[in-house]
Amino acid sequence: MSVQKPVILTCAQPTGVLTLGNYLGAVKNWATLLDDNTCYFGVVDMHAITVKYTPADLRKNTLSCVAQYIACGLDPERSNIFIQSHIIGHTELAWLLSCITPIGDLQRMTQFKEKAAKLGFKVSEEQTSIANQGARQGSSLNAGLLMYPVLMAADILLYNADSVPVGNDQKQHLELCRDLAQRFNHSYSDTFTIPEPFIPKTGARIMSLQDPQRKMSKSDANQNATLHILDKPDLLRKKIMSSVTDSGNEIVAREDKAGVSNLLQIHTAISGTSTADLEASFIGKGYGDLKKEVADVVIAALEPVQARYNELIQDKSYLESVLKAGATEAQKRAYKTLGKVYRKTGFVERPR
Ligand code: TYM
């Protein structure tokens, strides 16, 4: 009898080139899971349209994200790589889950509040109303942004994933997903596996190079704050050398030294050298030395990724073959769950 491997599901949004945060907090670790798990890696294009976007860019970024996944080590022979909109079931399940999701839970989500704030909206402390300052500025808060975590829960539960490897910023969304799975199981009998978040020990929260209190993000207005995995070596070095540290000169990881701590974290996540060993090796050296070494380590780590990406992105037919195979496997599993969910919720089966 064959032993079933645990199922892993995780995704990234194709909103631009992956950042070093995406790489160290997520994709690099996903690549270590291929042999011992059945892996589903999604490119969530439907999540990407919850913010302002250009259709042509979305199309380009989605295919580019697939190539970046593979270049980062997600071997399509040992995993299923798919685009969310190719699979029937994500939005269907999201609708069913939305009917058991309290609106207040969605309004409490940190990421929703941050994105709403960017558009000029403030979710009140009591979480009961959304002040509408944004409309005055000509922007609007779409329902998709609020529903975002429900669609994410559907992504995970549709595959009955045992484990979801993510960076620290997705923890709250994962908790909501687990709540929804439990609520559904309680109302309709056991259906969904309750997924476990899998957050790496180092690299789970790579911070902005310009404001190390905030996480490194694809959409940062200050592009010096973010390292993209496809940035040319010179640009990577320039951004790292101009990163914000502090007025002291001690190279130690400490709460009051967010910039230095972040650089040390980046080093450790790539080189595997412990923080203590790094601190010891930098005694008597300055911030310039630390930055130079971090730049060397980052550039060397990304060089093979960039070389592989440049080959892959030229080969559209290969990328399409990967997506076809990935979608076939993903859809099989998705249909199985969706059928079960439809039966349990009382929907009449379609006559064959
Ligand atoms: P996204 O596209 O923002 O990020 C993809 C992955 O990268 C991690 N990450 C980081 N890790 C460390 N430091 C950072 N600065 C950093 N920034 C991002 C994220 O935690 C994530 O693991 N909502 C998700 C996409 C999603 C998803 C899902 C994830 C949709 N459906 C189902 C898992 C399962 C997101 O926006 O990821």
mmCIF file of C-alpha atoms and ligand atoms in Angstrom:
data_model
loop_
_atom_site.group_PDB
_atom_site.id
_atom_site.type_symbol
_atom_site.label_atom_id
_atom_site.label_comp_id
_atom_site.label_asym_id
_atom_site.label_seq_id
_atom_site.Cartn_x
_atom_site.Cartn_y
_atom_site.Cartn_z
ATOM 1 C CA MET A 1 0.000 0.000 0.000
ATOM 2 C CA SER A 2 1.443 3.368 -0.940
ATOM 3 C CA VAL A 3 1.801 5.888 1.874
ATOM 4 C CA GLN A 4 0.199 9.210 1.032
ATOM 5 C CA LYS A 5 2.497 12.200 1.316
ATOM 6 C CA PRO A 6 1.317 15.306 3.159
ATOM 7 C CA VAL A 7 -0.208 17.929 0.894
ATOM 8 C CA ILE A 8 1.367 21.384 0.718
ATOM 9 C CA LEU A 9 -0.376 24.325 -0.896
ATOM 10 C CA THR A 10 0.928 27.828 -1.147
ATOM 11 C CA CYS A 11 0.731 30.785 -3.489
ATOM 12 C CA ALA A 12 2.067 34.220 -4.380
ATOM 13 C CA GLN A 13 0.458 37.161 -6.100
ATOM 14 C CA PRO A 14 1.753 38.102 -9.561
ATOM 15 C CA THR A 15 1.788 41.804 -8.735
ATOM 16 C CA GLY A 16 5.367 42.341 -9.929
ATOM 17 C CA VAL A 17 8.764 40.715 -9.641
ATOM 18 C CA LEU A 18 9.169 38.652 -6.451
ATOM 19 C CA THR A 19 11.098 40.423 -3.704
ATOM 20 C CA LEU A 20 13.958 39.086 -1.634
ATOM 21 C CA GLY A 21 11.312 38.810 1.125
ATOM 22 C CA ASN A 22 9.171 36.538 -1.052
ATOM 23 C CA TYR A 23 12.261 34.518 -1.876
ATOM 24 C CA LEU A 24 13.727 34.107 1.627
ATOM 25 C CA GLY A 25 10.439 33.993 3.525
ATOM 26 C CA ALA A 26 8.666 31.764 1.067
ATOM 27 C CA VAL A 27 9.742 30.375 -2.320
ATOM 28 C CA LYS A 28 13.269 29.277 -1.319
ATOM 29 C CA ASN A 29 11.765 27.176 1.481
ATOM 30 C CA TRP A 30 9.017 25.737 -0.689
ATOM 31 C CA ALA A 31 11.764 24.237 -2.847
ATOM 32 C CA THR A 32 12.975 22.165 0.119
ATOM 33 C CA LEU A 33 9.572 20.471 0.471
ATOM 34 C CA LEU A 34 9.317 18.865 -2.958
ATOM 35 C CA ASP A 35 10.470 15.354 -2.135
ATOM 36 C CA ASP A 36 8.501 14.650 1.017
ATOM 37 C CA ASN A 37 5.194 16.252 0.083
ATOM 38 C CA THR A 38 2.674 16.538 -2.699
ATOM 39 C CA CYS A 39 3.048 20.204 -3.577
ATOM 40 C CA TYR A 40 0.644 22.637 -5.198
ATOM 41 C CA PHE A 41 2.080 26.074 -5.978
ATOM 42 C CA GLY A 42 -0.418 28.645 -7.220
ATOM 43 C CA VAL A 43 0.009 31.991 -8.893
ATOM 44 C CA VAL A 44 -2.992 33.866 -7.561
ATOM 45 C CA ASP A 45 -4.000 36.198 -10.364
ATOM 46 C CA MET A 46 -7.495 36.637 -8.945
ATOM 47 C CA HIS A 47 -6.070 38.086 -5.737
ATOM 48 C CA ALA A 48 -3.945 40.449 -7.798
ATOM 49 C CA ILE A 49 -7.000 42.262 -9.179
ATOM 50 C CA THR A 50 -8.160 43.402 -5.730
ATOM 51 C CA VAL A 51 -5.922 46.448 -6.182
ATOM 52 C CA LYS A 52 -5.583 48.792 -9.155
ATOM 53 C CA TYR A 53 -3.798 47.017 -12.009
ATOM 54 C CA THR A 54 -3.236 46.981 -15.757
ATOM 55 C CA PRO A 55 -4.495 43.859 -17.613
ATOM 56 C CA ALA A 56 -1.439 43.643 -19.897
ATOM 57 C CA ASP A 57 0.890 43.819 -16.884
ATOM 58 C CA LEU A 58 -1.081 41.160 -15.032
ATOM 59 C CA ARG A 59 -0.772 38.796 -18.008
ATOM 60 C CA LYS A 60 2.969 39.428 -18.290
ATOM 61 C CA ASN A 61 3.593 39.219 -14.537
ATOM 62 C CA THR A 62 1.628 35.995 -14.172
ATOM 63 C CA LEU A 63 3.747 34.121 -16.700
ATOM 64 C CA SER A 64 6.869 35.777 -15.327
ATOM 65 C CA CYS A 65 5.929 34.582 -11.830
ATOM 66 C CA VAL A 66 5.723 31.009 -13.109
ATOM 67 C CA ALA A 67 9.229 31.352 -14.586
ATOM 68 C CA GLN A 68 10.470 32.890 -11.323
ATOM 69 C CA TYR A 69 9.008 29.981 -9.337
ATOM 70 C CA ILE A 70 10.874 27.468 -11.476
ATOM 71 C CA ALA A 71 14.069 29.537 -11.466
ATOM 72 C CA CYS A 72 13.926 29.633 -7.649
ATOM 73 C CA GLY A 73 13.935 25.847 -7.560
ATOM 74 C CA LEU A 74 10.292 24.773 -7.763
ATOM 75 C CA ASP A 75 10.844 21.774 -9.996
ATOM 76 C CA PRO A 76 7.672 21.177 -12.074
ATOM 77 C CA GLU A 77 8.550 17.483 -12.300
ATOM 78 C CA ARG A 78 8.107 17.221 -8.532
ATOM 79 C CA SER A 79 5.294 19.715 -7.968
ATOM 80 C CA ASN A 80 2.128 21.097 -9.494
ATOM 81 C CA ILE A 81 2.441 24.707 -10.566
ATOM 82 C CA PHE A 82 -0.800 26.331 -11.631
ATOM 83 C CA ILE A 83 -2.540 29.651 -12.199
ATOM 84 C CA GLN A 84 -5.508 30.228 -9.890
ATOM 85 C CA SER A 85 -7.868 31.404 -12.655
ATOM 86 C CA HIS A 86 -7.239 28.167 -14.595
ATOM 87 C CA ILE A 87 -8.886 26.075 -11.903
ATOM 88 C CA ILE A 88 -12.618 25.825 -11.395
ATOM 89 C CA GLY A 89 -13.369 25.812 -7.702
ATOM 90 C CA HIS A 90 -11.442 28.668 -6.080
ATOM 91 C CA THR A 91 -14.156 31.301 -6.498
ATOM 92 C CA GLU A 92 -16.967 28.744 -6.069
ATOM 93 C CA LEU A 93 -15.607 27.636 -2.710
ATOM 94 C CA ALA A 94 -14.864 31.244 -1.741
ATOM 95 C CA TRP A 95 -18.542 32.044 -2.192
ATOM 96 C CA LEU A 96 -19.629 29.168 0.046
ATOM 97 C CA LEU A 97 -17.086 30.157 2.684
ATOM 98 C CA SER A 98 -18.165 33.806 2.502
ATOM 99 C CA CYS A 99 -21.596 32.668 3.670
ATOM 100 C CA ILE A 100 -20.081 31.453 6.958
ATOM 101 C CA THR A 101 -17.631 34.348 7.414
ATOM 102 C CA PRO A 102 -18.534 37.172 9.817
ATOM 103 C CA ILE A 103 -17.868 40.533 8.129
ATOM 104 C CA GLY A 104 -16.263 41.762 11.378
ATOM 105 C CA ASP A 105 -13.563 39.105 11.082
ATOM 106 C CA LEU A 106 -12.648 40.435 7.649
ATOM 107 C CA GLN A 107 -12.619 44.062 8.787
ATOM 108 C CA ARG A 108 -10.202 43.111 11.545
ATOM 109 C CA MET A 109 -7.569 41.750 9.148
ATOM 110 C CA THR A 110 -4.349 43.766 9.396
ATOM 111 C CA GLN A 111 -3.647 43.543 5.681
ATOM 112 C CA PHE A 112 -7.139 44.784 4.832
ATOM 113 C CA LYS A 113 -6.753 47.721 7.199
ATOM 114 C CA GLU A 114 -3.343 48.576 5.747
ATOM 115 C CA LYS A 115 -4.565 48.413 2.164
ATOM 116 C CA ALA A 116 -7.702 50.394 3.043
ATOM 117 C CA ALA A 117 -5.543 53.018 4.771
ATOM 118 C CA LYS A 118 -3.386 53.341 1.639
ATOM 119 C CA LEU A 119 -6.560 54.231 -0.274
ATOM 120 C CA GLY A 120 -7.514 56.803 2.364
ATOM 121 C CA PHE A 121 -10.078 54.726 4.272
ATOM 122 C CA LYS A 122 -10.008 54.130 7.994
ATOM 123 C CA VAL A 123 -11.565 51.035 9.548
ATOM 124 C CA SER A 124 -12.848 52.227 12.939
ATOM 125 C CA GLU A 125 -11.500 50.898 16.220
ATOM 126 C CA GLU A 126 -14.807 49.153 16.938
ATOM 127 C CA GLN A 127 -14.425 47.411 13.562
ATOM 128 C CA THR A 128 -18.038 48.174 12.781
ATOM 129 C CA SER A 129 -17.740 50.864 10.170
ATOM 130 C CA ILE A 130 -15.436 52.037 7.455
ATOM 131 C CA ALA A 131 -15.060 55.790 7.289
ATOM 132 C CA ASN A 132 -15.354 56.848 3.714
ATOM 133 C CA GLN A 133 -12.635 59.486 3.353
ATOM 134 C CA GLY A 134 -11.263 57.699 0.298
ATOM 135 C CA ALA A 135 -14.286 58.412 -1.867
ATOM 136 C CA ARG A 136 -13.514 62.090 -1.555
ATOM 137 C CA GLN A 137 -10.145 61.412 -3.129
ATOM 138 C CA GLY A 138 -11.822 59.631 -6.007
ATOM 139 C CA SER A 139 -10.789 56.103 -4.933
ATOM 140 C CA SER A 140 -13.071 53.371 -3.695
ATOM 141 C CA LEU A 141 -12.752 50.427 -1.411
ATOM 142 C CA ASN A 142 -13.828 47.356 -3.338
ATOM 143 C CA ALA A 143 -15.537 44.350 -1.773
ATOM 144 C CA GLY A 144 -12.840 42.097 -3.249
ATOM 145 C CA LEU A 145 -10.276 43.604 -0.908
ATOM 146 C CA LEU A 146 -12.440 42.685 2.064
ATOM 147 C CA MET A 147 -13.104 39.211 0.642
ATOM 148 C CA TYR A 148 -9.419 38.601 -0.107
ATOM 149 C CA PRO A 149 -8.806 36.278 2.914
ATOM 150 C CA VAL A 150 -11.909 34.212 2.076
ATOM 151 C CA LEU A 151 -10.566 33.542 -1.414
ATOM 152 C CA MET A 152 -7.240 32.666 0.178
ATOM 153 C CA ALA A 153 -8.976 30.228 2.532
ATOM 154 C CA ALA A 154 -10.680 28.677 -0.491
ATOM 155 C CA ASP A 155 -7.277 28.301 -2.230
ATOM 156 C CA ILE A 156 -6.054 26.269 0.706
ATOM 157 C CA LEU A 157 -9.148 24.241 1.599
ATOM 158 C CA LEU A 158 -9.898 23.325 -2.026
ATOM 159 C CA TYR A 159 -6.761 21.162 -1.942
ATOM 160 C CA ASN A 160 -7.294 19.942 1.616
ATOM 161 C CA ALA A 161 -3.761 21.063 2.339
ATOM 162 C CA ASP A 162 -2.092 19.718 5.467
ATOM 163 C CA SER A 163 0.423 22.519 5.608
ATOM 164 C CA VAL A 164 0.822 26.014 4.162
ATOM 165 C CA PRO A 165 4.365 27.435 4.036
ATOM 166 C CA VAL A 166 4.187 31.225 4.228
ATOM 167 C CA GLY A 167 5.992 34.266 5.574
ATOM 168 C CA ASN A 168 4.978 35.781 8.870
ATOM 169 C CA ASP A 169 2.619 38.348 7.290
ATOM 170 C CA GLN A 170 0.157 35.627 6.232
ATOM 171 C CA LYS A 171 -0.290 34.177 9.714
ATOM 172 C CA GLN A 172 -3.525 36.028 10.423
ATOM 173 C CA HIS A 173 -5.039 34.953 7.101
ATOM 174 C CA LEU A 174 -4.108 31.368 7.930
ATOM 175 C CA GLU A 175 -5.854 31.635 11.294
ATOM 176 C CA LEU A 176 -9.030 32.793 9.573
ATOM 177 C CA CYS A 177 -8.733 29.888 7.138
ATOM 178 C CA ARG A 178 -8.472 27.433 10.031
ATOM 179 C CA ASP A 179 -11.510 29.031 11.738
ATOM 180 C CA LEU A 180 -13.555 28.737 8.554
ATOM 181 C CA ALA A 181 -12.553 25.109 8.052
ATOM 182 C CA GLN A 182 -13.542 24.298 11.633
ATOM 183 C CA ARG A 183 -16.824 26.174 11.318
ATOM 184 C CA PHE A 184 -17.678 24.364 8.070
ATOM 185 C CA ASN A 185 -16.748 20.963 9.525
ATOM 186 C CA HIS A 186 -18.864 21.684 12.566
ATOM 187 C CA SER A 187 -21.909 22.725 10.522
ATOM 188 C CA TYR A 188 -21.729 20.122 7.744
ATOM 189 C CA SER A 189 -19.608 17.270 9.214
ATOM 190 C CA ASP A 190 -15.908 16.629 8.726
ATOM 191 C CA THR A 191 -14.855 17.823 5.287
ATOM 192 C CA PHE A 192 -11.728 19.946 5.431
ATOM 193 C CA THR A 193 -8.290 19.195 6.801
ATOM 194 C CA ILE A 194 -7.337 21.938 9.249
ATOM 195 C CA PRO A 195 -4.176 23.361 7.641
ATOM 196 C CA GLU A 196 -1.060 24.112 9.675
ATOM 197 C CA PRO A 197 0.922 27.258 8.924
ATOM 198 C CA PHE A 198 4.589 26.547 8.259
ATOM 199 C CA ILE A 199 6.686 29.651 8.904
ATOM 200 C CA PRO A 200 10.476 29.516 8.502
ATOM 201 C CA LYS A 201 12.705 30.277 11.510
ATOM 202 C CA THR A 202 14.811 32.806 9.607
ATOM 203 C CA GLY A 203 13.669 35.040 6.787
ATOM 204 C CA ALA A 204 9.972 34.970 7.730
ATOM 205 C CA ARG A 205 9.851 38.752 7.848
ATOM 206 C CA ILE A 206 12.409 40.553 5.705
ATOM 207 C CA MET A 207 12.119 44.264 6.325
ATOM 208 C CA SER A 208 12.268 47.315 4.070
ATOM 209 C CA LEU A 209 15.805 48.585 3.468
ATOM 210 C CA GLN A 210 14.667 52.180 3.905
ATOM 211 C CA ASP A 211 12.238 51.774 6.810
ATOM 212 C CA PRO A 212 13.210 48.608 8.689
ATOM 213 C CA GLN A 213 10.084 48.840 10.886
ATOM 214 C CA ARG A 214 8.000 47.863 7.841
ATOM 215 C CA LYS A 215 8.148 44.647 5.857
ATOM 216 C CA MET A 216 9.809 44.585 2.464
ATOM 217 C CA SER A 217 7.020 44.809 -0.055
ATOM 218 C CA LYS A 218 6.604 44.629 -3.836
ATOM 219 C CA SER A 219 4.436 47.729 -3.865
ATOM 220 C CA ASP A 220 6.672 50.062 -1.839
ATOM 221 C CA ALA A 221 6.644 53.509 -3.454
ATOM 222 C CA ASN A 222 10.344 53.843 -2.646
ATOM 223 C CA GLN A 223 11.932 51.173 -4.822
ATOM 224 C CA ASN A 224 15.257 51.541 -2.972
ATOM 225 C CA ALA A 225 13.477 49.870 -0.060
ATOM 226 C CA THR A 226 12.893 46.624 -1.935
ATOM 227 C CA LEU A 227 15.264 44.100 -3.473
ATOM 228 C CA HIS A 228 13.702 42.280 -6.405
ATOM 229 C CA ILE A 229 15.074 38.880 -7.291
ATOM 230 C CA LEU A 230 15.625 39.996 -10.894
ATOM 231 C CA ASP A 231 17.423 43.259 -10.037
ATOM 232 C CA LYS A 232 20.819 43.477 -11.746
ATOM 233 C CA PRO A 233 23.834 42.926 -9.419
ATOM 234 C CA ASP A 234 24.817 46.615 -9.545
ATOM 235 C CA LEU A 235 21.349 47.689 -8.488
ATOM 236 C CA LEU A 236 21.206 45.103 -5.692
ATOM 237 C CA ARG A 237 24.527 46.385 -4.386
ATOM 238 C CA LYS A 238 23.477 50.033 -4.655
ATOM 239 C CA LYS A 239 20.251 49.408 -2.716
ATOM 240 C CA ILE A 240 21.995 47.404 0.004
ATOM 241 C CA MET A 241 24.852 49.919 0.371
ATOM 242 C CA SER A 242 22.309 52.748 0.818
ATOM 243 C CA SER A 243 20.134 50.829 3.286
ATOM 244 C CA VAL A 244 19.165 52.560 6.522
ATOM 245 C CA THR A 245 21.059 51.448 9.655
ATOM 246 C CA ASP A 246 21.489 53.656 12.737
ATOM 247 C CA SER A 247 23.898 56.161 14.232
ATOM 248 C CA GLY A 248 25.834 53.591 16.282
ATOM 249 C CA ASN A 249 28.531 51.247 15.016
ATOM 250 C CA GLU A 250 27.890 47.947 16.760
ATOM 251 C CA ILE A 251 26.965 45.028 14.486
ATOM 252 C CA VAL A 252 24.479 43.094 16.602
ATOM 253 C CA ALA A 253 20.890 41.923 16.146
ATOM 254 C CA ARG A 254 18.839 43.899 18.637
ATOM 255 C CA GLU A 255 15.386 45.434 18.789
ATOM 256 C CA ASP A 256 16.722 48.996 18.737
ATOM 257 C CA LYS A 257 18.873 48.178 15.694
ATOM 258 C CA ALA A 258 16.214 47.185 13.166
ATOM 259 C CA GLY A 259 18.251 47.981 10.049
ATOM 260 C CA VAL A 260 21.355 46.084 11.168
ATOM 261 C CA SER A 261 19.208 43.196 12.421
ATOM 262 C CA ASN A 262 17.514 43.004 9.043
ATOM 263 C CA LEU A 263 20.826 42.840 7.179
ATOM 264 C CA LEU A 264 22.029 40.106 9.533
ATOM 265 C CA GLN A 265 18.748 38.233 9.020
ATOM 266 C CA ILE A 266 19.168 38.398 5.237
ATOM 267 C CA HIS A 267 22.718 37.073 5.569
ATOM 268 C CA THR A 268 21.657 34.190 7.826
ATOM 269 C CA ALA A 269 18.685 33.237 5.664
ATOM 270 C CA ILE A 270 21.004 32.870 2.665
ATOM 271 C CA SER A 271 24.314 31.690 4.120
ATOM 272 C CA GLY A 272 22.964 29.626 7.009
ATOM 273 C CA THR A 273 25.559 31.249 9.325
ATOM 274 C CA SER A 274 23.992 31.863 12.738
ATOM 275 C CA THR A 275 23.439 35.401 14.010
ATOM 276 C CA ALA A 276 25.916 34.806 16.854
ATOM 277 C CA ASP A 277 28.644 33.687 14.440
ATOM 278 C CA LEU A 278 27.989 36.659 12.176
ATOM 279 C CA GLU A 279 28.092 39.084 15.102
ATOM 280 C CA ALA A 280 31.421 37.578 16.173
ATOM 281 C CA SER A 281 32.852 37.835 12.668
ATOM 282 C CA PHE A 282 31.970 41.541 12.453
ATOM 283 C CA ILE A 283 33.532 42.617 15.739
ATOM 284 C CA GLY A 284 35.753 45.622 15.019
ATOM 285 C CA LYS A 285 34.233 46.143 11.566
ATOM 286 C CA GLY A 286 31.841 48.836 10.377
ATOM 287 C CA TYR A 287 28.390 49.006 8.767
ATOM 288 C CA GLY A 288 30.031 49.423 5.354
ATOM 289 C CA ASP A 289 31.693 46.002 5.776
ATOM 290 C CA LEU A 290 28.408 44.400 6.772
ATOM 291 C CA LYS A 291 26.589 45.910 3.803
ATOM 292 C CA LYS A 292 29.320 44.877 1.389
ATOM 293 C CA GLU A 293 29.234 41.290 2.623
ATOM 294 C CA VAL A 294 25.426 41.127 2.540
ATOM 295 C CA ALA A 295 25.497 42.479 -1.025
ATOM 296 C CA ASP A 296 28.034 39.792 -2.020
ATOM 297 C CA VAL A 297 25.920 37.049 -0.457
ATOM 298 C CA VAL A 298 22.655 38.264 -2.043
ATOM 299 C CA ILE A 299 24.192 38.724 -5.491
ATOM 300 C CA ALA A 300 25.802 35.278 -5.415
ATOM 301 C CA ALA A 301 22.520 33.655 -4.311
ATOM 302 C CA LEU A 302 20.474 35.357 -7.005
ATOM 303 C CA GLU A 303 22.923 34.924 -9.877
ATOM 304 C CA PRO A 304 21.862 31.341 -10.766
ATOM 305 C CA VAL A 305 18.189 32.250 -10.249
ATOM 306 C CA GLN A 306 18.508 35.124 -12.718
ATOM 307 C CA ALA A 307 20.398 33.039 -15.268
ATOM 308 C CA ARG A 308 17.755 30.305 -15.161
ATOM 309 C CA TYR A 309 14.940 32.861 -15.319
ATOM 310 C CA ASN A 310 16.423 34.469 -18.434
ATOM 311 C CA GLU A 311 16.351 31.091 -20.187
ATOM 312 C CA LEU A 312 12.874 30.142 -19.004
ATOM 313 C CA ILE A 313 11.133 33.373 -19.904
ATOM 314 C CA GLN A 314 12.183 32.884 -23.555
ATOM 315 C CA ASP A 315 10.548 29.462 -23.625
ATOM 316 C CA LYS A 316 6.845 30.167 -23.560
ATOM 317 C CA SER A 317 5.867 26.728 -24.834
ATOM 318 C CA TYR A 318 7.742 25.063 -21.957
ATOM 319 C CA LEU A 319 6.020 27.344 -19.434
ATOM 320 C CA GLU A 320 2.661 26.505 -20.996
ATOM 321 C CA SER A 321 3.379 22.789 -20.786
ATOM 322 C CA VAL A 322 4.193 23.197 -17.088
ATOM 323 C CA LEU A 323 0.932 25.052 -16.541
ATOM 324 C CA LYS A 324 -1.076 22.483 -18.470
ATOM 325 C CA ALA A 325 0.273 19.607 -16.396
ATOM 326 C CA GLY A 326 -0.099 21.588 -13.163
ATOM 327 C CA ALA A 327 -3.673 22.596 -13.936
ATOM 328 C CA THR A 328 -4.662 19.018 -14.790
ATOM 329 C CA GLU A 329 -3.506 17.700 -11.417
ATOM 330 C CA ALA A 330 -4.788 20.699 -9.474
ATOM 331 C CA GLN A 331 -8.195 20.523 -11.132
ATOM 332 C CA LYS A 332 -8.560 16.816 -10.310
ATOM 333 C CA ARG A 333 -8.057 17.494 -6.633
ATOM 334 C CA ALA A 334 -10.167 20.651 -6.714
ATOM 335 C CA TYR A 335 -13.153 18.901 -8.322
ATOM 336 C CA LYS A 336 -12.998 16.169 -5.707
ATOM 337 C CA THR A 337 -13.277 18.651 -2.849
ATOM 338 C CA LEU A 338 -15.821 20.842 -4.592
ATOM 339 C CA GLY A 339 -18.103 17.876 -5.316
ATOM 340 C CA LYS A 340 -17.966 16.813 -1.697
ATOM 341 C CA VAL A 341 -18.652 20.342 -0.469
ATOM 342 C CA TYR A 342 -21.608 20.809 -2.831
ATOM 343 C CA ARG A 343 -23.173 17.547 -1.652
ATOM 344 C CA LYS A 344 -22.747 18.444 2.002
ATOM 345 C CA THR A 345 -24.178 21.917 1.616
ATOM 346 C CA GLY A 346 -27.358 20.535 0.009
ATOM 347 C CA PHE A 347 -26.897 21.471 -3.640
ATOM 348 C CA VAL A 348 -28.678 19.193 -6.126
ATOM 349 C CA GLU A 349 -26.257 17.190 -8.239
ATOM 350 C CA ARG A 350 -26.135 18.185 -11.904
ATOM 351 C CA PRO A 351 -27.906 15.492 -14.024
ATOM 352 C CA ARG A 352 -25.305 13.612 -16.089
HETATM 353 P P1 TYM B 1 2.416 37.514 -1.393
HETATM 354 O O1 TYM B 1 2.334 37.430 -2.864
HETATM 355 O O2 TYM B 1 2.366 38.868 -0.761
HETATM 356 O O3 TYM B 1 3.749 36.846 -0.862
HETATM 357 C C1 TYM B 1 4.139 35.531 -1.233
HETATM 358 C C2 TYM B 1 4.861 34.867 -0.067
HETATM 359 O O4 TYM B 1 5.972 35.675 0.350
HETATM 360 C C3 TYM B 1 5.892 35.929 1.752
HETATM 361 N N1 TYM B 1 6.430 37.285 1.998
HETATM 362 C C4 TYM B 1 7.442 37.555 2.828
HETATM 363 N N2 TYM B 1 8.213 36.755 3.607
HETATM 364 C C5 TYM B 1 9.208 37.354 4.326
HETATM 365 N N3 TYM B 1 9.456 38.688 4.315
HETATM 366 C C6 TYM B 1 8.711 39.524 3.563
HETATM 367 N N4 TYM B 1 8.979 40.817 3.543
HETATM 368 C C7 TYM B 1 7.649 38.963 2.768
HETATM 369 N N5 TYM B 1 6.740 39.483 1.910
HETATM 370 C C8 TYM B 1 6.005 38.438 1.469
HETATM 371 C C9 TYM B 1 4.413 35.845 2.070
HETATM 372 O O5 TYM B 1 4.196 35.576 3.438
HETATM 373 C C10 TYM B 1 3.969 34.716 1.179
HETATM 374 O O6 TYM B 1 4.224 33.473 1.775
HETATM 375 N N6 TYM B 1 -2.045 36.319 0.396
HETATM 376 C C11 TYM B 1 -0.838 35.766 -0.152
HETATM 377 C C12 TYM B 1 -1.038 34.944 -1.404
HETATM 378 C C13 TYM B 1 -1.992 33.798 -1.259
HETATM 379 C C14 TYM B 1 -1.744 32.604 -0.562
HETATM 380 C C15 TYM B 1 -2.898 31.791 -0.785
HETATM 381 C C16 TYM B 1 -0.668 32.136 0.214
HETATM 382 C C17 TYM B 1 -3.210 33.710 -1.853
HETATM 383 N N7 TYM B 1 -3.763 32.481 -1.577
HETATM 384 C C18 TYM B 1 -2.968 30.513 -0.233
HETATM 385 C C19 TYM B 1 -0.765 30.861 0.753
HETATM 386 C C20 TYM B 1 -1.909 30.056 0.538
HETATM 387 C C21 TYM B 1 0.073 36.911 -0.519
HETATM 388 O O7 TYM B 1 -0.348 38.020 -0.730
HETATM 389 O O8 TYM B 1 1.344 36.547 -0.713
#
